[in-house]
């Protein structure tokens, strides 16, 4: 009897202690779905000596709760603030807002063999990108209607490590159909994208300036942008090329001649009226024109500057490959470097950097545009026939930093070009800066650490070999990437589950 009594009592004590534990754990520290994050806490602090905030680079800590930045504190003695809380101290590493890439082609649905949401966002996360906006072409079907946008959103399910938004396509078929465009925008497209020259994909035809004006008129009511690939095929120059039988298609110079700066200039000239429509009191007031991947730093840039100073609502981006490479350095047959508009000479590259430093170029984007390696025609090395598109998503932060150091770029500038202004363009008012109330979308990285992009470097693009950055030595190593408070990538590992969120405009 007595023994049984003791047993019953100890069982009761055990039960009681389990109950106490059960009650105590959630009150002490709420646990979150740890499969979404490498850090299983809902409420924590991260600290470092270099936190990039809109007020400058500070020593301090960022408090995160429920995926949101709830406070940012300055100072190096913060023990009091942290009492009983989880703290991750990153020491000298930089904590910056995560990068927002407003121009990426992830090719899903329809061309997952080129990239896809899974590998694409895995690469993005490893590169410190916390949000990317997917382009409406190179997937199949193209995102040109409410229905095709729905297919995109469905295709992201359980596959995205970072947040993903979508641009819709402005094409001749929908440009004069207001209800079709409204359907696409009501369904959540963050804005529209169109081409002024053939896109390279048959089901994404080019638009003329009439289509563009119609598109802007509809966008005006939504306060959303139109992104424009600004190149116009000039016949005269095309013919010169066609007749030039002696030119070597393996030479980058041959390709460069087929797409001169005058193509960009002509397109932007043709856009002048449409840009004027975005002024206060204009027909498309509320809409915005964003010129994608500017390569020509001369006449084209001057036209954009003029439009801006006349009061038009205009911004322009360029990409790391135009800032890193120069035409004359590209080896014969190395079609990894083919893109449109083309990479121009070193003098132009210098002018692009200057325009970026002087704020005439507003922001950067990857224009990550991969394909299967076969389409790059590495055996022939034919620049005229190979797929045009540069694969770069995972490397844009170290590339911008490594090449920008020559121009003494600052961490604050990086955050402006890669986070703050892209957030504004894509309407993400709770992203793009380390401030209270924003999503805890952060990148922690070590600018001074160099690494080799060799076969030992873990690259998550579906086709690492097609990237022109492979084989290079870069500076700036990403330690951790936080998306809405989840560590989705940290020290060479991804979270077990892909918990990024598709972003739809409301
Ligand atoms: C316009 O788009 C709507 C919705 O997509 C479609 O039902 C309609 O047939 C289109 N109208 C024309 C004239 O193409
Ligand atoms: C653009 O193409 C449409 C046909 O889709 C045509 O009606 C319009 O006149 C063209 N605009 C210009 C400027 O060529
Ligand atoms: Zn593109």
CSV table of N, CA and C in Angstrom, one decimal, residues 30 36 69 95 100 120 134 147 163 195 213 215 219 235 277 302 365 405 459 466 478 493 498:
chain,number,residue,atom,x,y,z
A,30,UNK,N,7.8,32.6,-26.8
A,30,UNK,CA,6.9,32.0,-27.8
A,30,UNK,C,7.7,31.3,-28.9
A,36,UNK,N,10.4,27.2,-40.8
A,36,UNK,CA,10.5,28.4,-41.6
A,36,UNK,C,11.8,29.2,-41.4
A,69,UNK,N,10.0,44.7,-37.2
A,69,UNK,CA,11.0,45.4,-36.4
A,69,UNK,C,10.2,46.2,-35.4
A,95,UNK,N,24.5,44.9,-40.6
A,95,UNK,CA,23.1,44.6,-40.7
A,95,UNK,C,22.5,45.7,-41.6
A,100,UNK,N,16.0,44.4,-52.4
A,100,UNK,CA,14.8,44.2,-53.1
A,100,UNK,C,15.1,44.3,-54.6
A,120,UNK,N,15.5,29.8,-57.7
A,120,UNK,CA,15.7,31.2,-57.8
A,120,UNK,C,15.7,31.9,-56.5
A,134,UNK,N,9.1,39.5,-59.8
A,134,UNK,CA,9.2,38.6,-61.0
A,134,UNK,C,8.7,39.3,-62.2
A,147,UNK,N,-5.9,35.8,-65.1
A,147,UNK,CA,-5.8,34.3,-65.0
A,147,UNK,C,-4.3,33.9,-65.0
A,163,UNK,N,10.1,36.8,-50.2
A,163,UNK,CA,8.9,37.4,-50.7
A,163,UNK,C,9.0,37.6,-52.2
A,195,UNK,N,7.8,46.2,-73.6
A,195,UNK,CA,9.0,46.2,-74.4
A,195,UNK,C,8.8,47.2,-75.6
A,213,UNK,N,1.0,54.8,-73.7
A,213,UNK,CA,0.2,55.9,-73.2
A,213,UNK,C,-1.1,55.3,-72.6
A,215,UNK,N,-1.6,52.3,-71.4
A,215,UNK,CA,-1.2,51.6,-70.2
A,215,UNK,C,-1.1,52.6,-69.0
A,219,UNK,N,-2.8,52.8,-65.4
A,219,UNK,CA,-2.0,52.7,-64.2
A,219,UNK,C,-2.2,53.9,-63.3
A,235,UNK,N,16.2,50.6,-88.2
A,235,UNK,CA,16.4,49.8,-89.5
A,235,UNK,C,17.8,50.0,-90.1
A,277,UNK,N,3.0,62.9,-69.7
A,277,UNK,CA,1.6,62.6,-69.2
A,277,UNK,C,1.6,62.3,-67.7
A,302,UNK,N,20.8,61.7,-70.6
A,302,UNK,CA,20.4,63.1,-70.6
A,302,UNK,C,18.9,63.3,-70.8
A,365,UNK,N,19.1,46.8,-60.2
A,365,UNK,CA,18.4,45.5,-60.2
A,365,UNK,C,19.3,44.5,-60.8
A,405,UNK,N,33.8,49.8,-54.7
A,405,UNK,CA,34.8,50.3,-53.8
A,405,UNK,C,35.7,51.3,-54.4
A,459,UNK,N,26.5,27.6,-55.0
A,459,UNK,CA,25.7,28.5,-55.8
A,459,UNK,C,24.4,27.8,-56.1
A,466,UNK,N,26.4,29.2,-66.3
A,466,UNK,CA,26.1,30.3,-67.3
A,466,UNK,C,26.4,31.7,-66.7
A,478,UNK,N,27.8,37.1,-47.4
A,478,UNK,CA,26.5,37.1,-46.7
A,478,UNK,C,26.5,36.0,-45.6
A,493,UNK,N,23.4,27.6,-44.9
A,493,UNK,CA,22.3,26.6,-44.9
A,493,UNK,C,21.0,27.4,-45.1
A,498,UNK,N,10.4,26.6,-47.2
A,498,UNK,CA,10.3,27.9,-47.9
A,498,UNK,C,9.0,28.6,-47.6
